[in-house]
Amino acid sequence: MASEENHTPRVIFVVGVNGTGKTTSIAKLANLFRKEGKTVLLAAGDTFRAASVEQLEVWAGRLGVECIRQGAGADPAAVVFDALSAAESRGTDIVLVDTAGRLHTKSNLMDELGKVARVIRRKTGKDPETLLVVDGTMGQNGLVQAKVFAETIPVQGLILTKLDGTSKGGIVVAIAEKLGLPVEYVGMGETADDLDVFDAENFVTALFADWKSGEGIEEG
Ligand SMILES: Nc1nc2c(ncn2[C@@H]2O[C@H](COP(=O)(O)OP(=O)(O)OP(=O)(O)O)[C@@H](O)[C@H]2O)c(=O)[nH]1
Ligand SMILES: [Mg+2]
């Protein structure tokens, strides 16, 4: 296993509006990476509410992964710095960074994301992989919010959550078109196993199959 002195972990920075599914998606990603045989560490960067640190710790306990935390009200950048130090010394493969949900209109909170990203860059020598979590049931509103996030900090891809709900599919096409960002993962429920790696071809096939059955096309 990797434990050389200058180990640099892969850092995934998870951002988005309140309640979109960031913390749950982190648990799902941790579960996915662990199944791939990777070592994972969670950083409780949502220090805004005490309950959110606890929420992440409950997931960490269930999944058997470590969670680096400080108290509520701590500086998220300091929590992330600690988590990266721990990952470096332990040779951890992937650090998943949770963040407090924020409205795109709150510029001080948006600035905070930039600060955390800078700490990650300084500590690891590279930009984090930033994944923006978008609630698939939010329609156009989600799109507008996502657009502002992506204009504020560099975003590499999207996690589209709650696609197990009623709204299906269409938003994926709209987002890809309007934001020009790849959908990396889709959330399909509330458990750690409910995350799919997004595959455009399969997705379109499934959409088409739904449409066909909706049209009542008879089977040969
Ligand atoms: N049905 C469904 N529910 C989801 C999915 N992802 C998250 N949720 C639920 O959505 C709610 C909010 O999820 P969180 O992970 O706490 O969202 P968050 O973005 O971390 O929220 P804040 O930290 O408050 O901004 C929870 O009840 C989750 O169980 C999903 O893919 N499908
Ligand atoms: Mg959260």
PDB file of C-alpha atoms and ligand atoms in Angstrom, residues 16-26 28 46 49 52 55 59 98-102 133 135 160-165 186-191 194-195, ligand 1:
ATOM      1  CA  GLY A  16     -23.657  22.898  -3.582  1.00  0.00           C
ATOM      2  CA  VAL A  17     -26.800  24.567  -2.345  1.00  0.00           C
ATOM      3  CA  ASN A  18     -28.397  23.561   1.008  1.00  0.00           C
ATOM      4  CA  GLY A  19     -30.022  20.173   1.106  1.00  0.00           C
ATOM      5  CA  THR A  20     -29.043  19.015  -2.366  1.00  0.00           C
ATOM      6  CA  GLY A  21     -27.434  15.832  -1.021  1.00  0.00           C
ATOM      7  CA  LYS A  22     -23.749  16.690  -0.517  1.00  0.00           C
ATOM      8  CA  THR A  23     -23.188  14.768   2.708  1.00  0.00           C
ATOM      9  CA  THR A  24     -25.134  11.728   1.515  1.00  0.00           C
ATOM     10  CA  SER A  25     -23.245  11.775  -1.786  1.00  0.00           C
ATOM     11  CA  ILE A  26     -19.939  11.815   0.110  1.00  0.00           C
ATOM     12  CA  LYS A  28     -21.980   7.080  -1.331  1.00  0.00           C
ATOM     13  CA  ASP A  46     -19.369  21.738   7.123  1.00  0.00           C
ATOM     14  CA  ARG A  49     -24.057  23.294  12.045  1.00  0.00           C
ATOM     15  CA  SER A  52     -23.838  18.135  10.035  1.00  0.00           C
ATOM     16  CA  GLN A  55     -24.273  13.342  10.271  1.00  0.00           C
ATOM     17  CA  TRP A  59     -21.867   7.752   7.897  1.00  0.00           C
ATOM     18  CA  ASP A  98     -17.879  18.007   2.865  1.00  0.00           C
ATOM     19  CA  THR A  99     -18.932  21.656   2.843  1.00  0.00           C
ATOM     20  CA  ALA A 100     -21.804  23.648   4.275  1.00  0.00           C
ATOM     21  CA  GLY A 101     -24.703  24.166   1.912  1.00  0.00           C
ATOM     22  CA  ARG A 102     -24.834  27.708   0.671  1.00  0.00           C
ATOM     23  CA  VAL A 133     -24.189  18.572  -6.241  1.00  0.00           C
ATOM     24  CA  ASP A 135     -30.840  18.261  -6.771  1.00  0.00           C
ATOM     25  CA  LEU A 160     -27.134  14.822  -9.832  1.00  0.00           C
ATOM     26  CA  THR A 161     -29.176  13.606  -6.870  1.00  0.00           C
ATOM     27  CA  LYS A 162     -32.705  12.394  -6.176  1.00  0.00           C
ATOM     28  CA  LEU A 163     -33.219  10.945  -9.614  1.00  0.00           C
ATOM     29  CA  ASP A 164     -35.144   8.152  -7.883  1.00  0.00           C
ATOM     30  CA  GLY A 165     -37.941  10.697  -7.371  1.00  0.00           C
ATOM     31  CA  VAL A 186     -26.287  10.186 -10.179  1.00  0.00           C
ATOM     32  CA  GLY A 187     -27.940   9.696  -6.790  1.00  0.00           C
ATOM     33  CA  MET A 188     -30.779   7.187  -6.843  1.00  0.00           C
ATOM     34  CA  GLY A 189     -31.826   7.015  -3.191  1.00  0.00           C
ATOM     35  CA  GLU A 190     -30.809   7.565   0.406  1.00  0.00           C
ATOM     36  CA  THR A 191     -28.535   4.614   1.143  1.00  0.00           C
ATOM     37  CA  ASP A 194     -27.647   4.395  -4.234  1.00  0.00           C
ATOM     38  CA  LEU A 195     -25.053   6.030  -6.450  1.00  0.00           C
TER      39      LEU A 195
HETATM   40  N1  LIG B   1     -34.444  10.178  -2.590  1.00  0.00           N
HETATM   41  C1  LIG B   1     -33.204  10.634  -2.470  1.00  0.00           C
HETATM   42  N2  LIG B   1     -32.873  11.366  -1.391  1.00  0.00           N
HETATM   43  C2  LIG B   1     -31.626  11.829  -1.304  1.00  0.00           C
HETATM   44  C3  LIG B   1     -30.648  11.584  -2.299  1.00  0.00           C
HETATM   45  N3  LIG B   1     -29.492  12.188  -1.913  1.00  0.00           N
HETATM   46  C4  LIG B   1     -29.763  12.784  -0.726  1.00  0.00           C
HETATM   47  N4  LIG B   1     -31.023  12.576  -0.342  1.00  0.00           N
HETATM   48  C5  LIG B   1     -31.726  13.063   0.863  1.00  0.00           C
HETATM   49  O1  LIG B   1     -31.767  14.464   0.839  1.00  0.00           O
HETATM   50  C6  LIG B   1     -31.668  15.001   2.165  1.00  0.00           C
HETATM   51  C7  LIG B   1     -30.521  15.986   2.244  1.00  0.00           C
HETATM   52  O2  LIG B   1     -29.313  15.253   2.059  1.00  0.00           O
HETATM   53  P1  LIG B   1     -27.920  15.752   2.645  1.00  0.00           P
HETATM   54  O3  LIG B   1     -26.897  14.801   2.161  1.00  0.00           O
HETATM   55  O4  LIG B   1     -28.009  15.994   4.090  1.00  0.00           O
HETATM   56  O5  LIG B   1     -27.805  17.127   1.874  1.00  0.00           O
HETATM   57  P2  LIG B   1     -26.692  18.265   2.052  1.00  0.00           P
HETATM   58  O6  LIG B   1     -26.497  18.878   0.733  1.00  0.00           O
HETATM   59  O7  LIG B   1     -25.508  17.707   2.721  1.00  0.00           O
HETATM   60  O8  LIG B   1     -27.473  19.271   3.021  1.00  0.00           O
HETATM   61  P3  LIG B   1     -26.838  20.531   3.829  1.00  0.00           P
HETATM   62  O9  LIG B   1     -25.575  20.048   4.443  1.00  0.00           O
HETATM   63  O10 LIG B   1     -27.892  20.886   4.805  1.00  0.00           O
HETATM   64  O11 LIG B   1     -26.619  21.591   2.807  1.00  0.00           O
HETATM   65  C8  LIG B   1     -31.501  13.807   3.072  1.00  0.00           C
HETATM   66  O12 LIG B   1     -32.742  13.467   3.609  1.00  0.00           O
HETATM   67  C9  LIG B   1     -30.999  12.707   2.141  1.00  0.00           C
HETATM   68  O13 LIG B   1     -31.334  11.425   2.596  1.00  0.00           O
HETATM   69  C10 LIG B   1     -31.025  10.807  -3.454  1.00  0.00           C
HETATM   70  O14 LIG B   1     -30.268  10.544  -4.391  1.00  0.00           O
HETATM   71  N5  LIG B   1     -32.317  10.368  -3.473  1.00  0.00           N
END
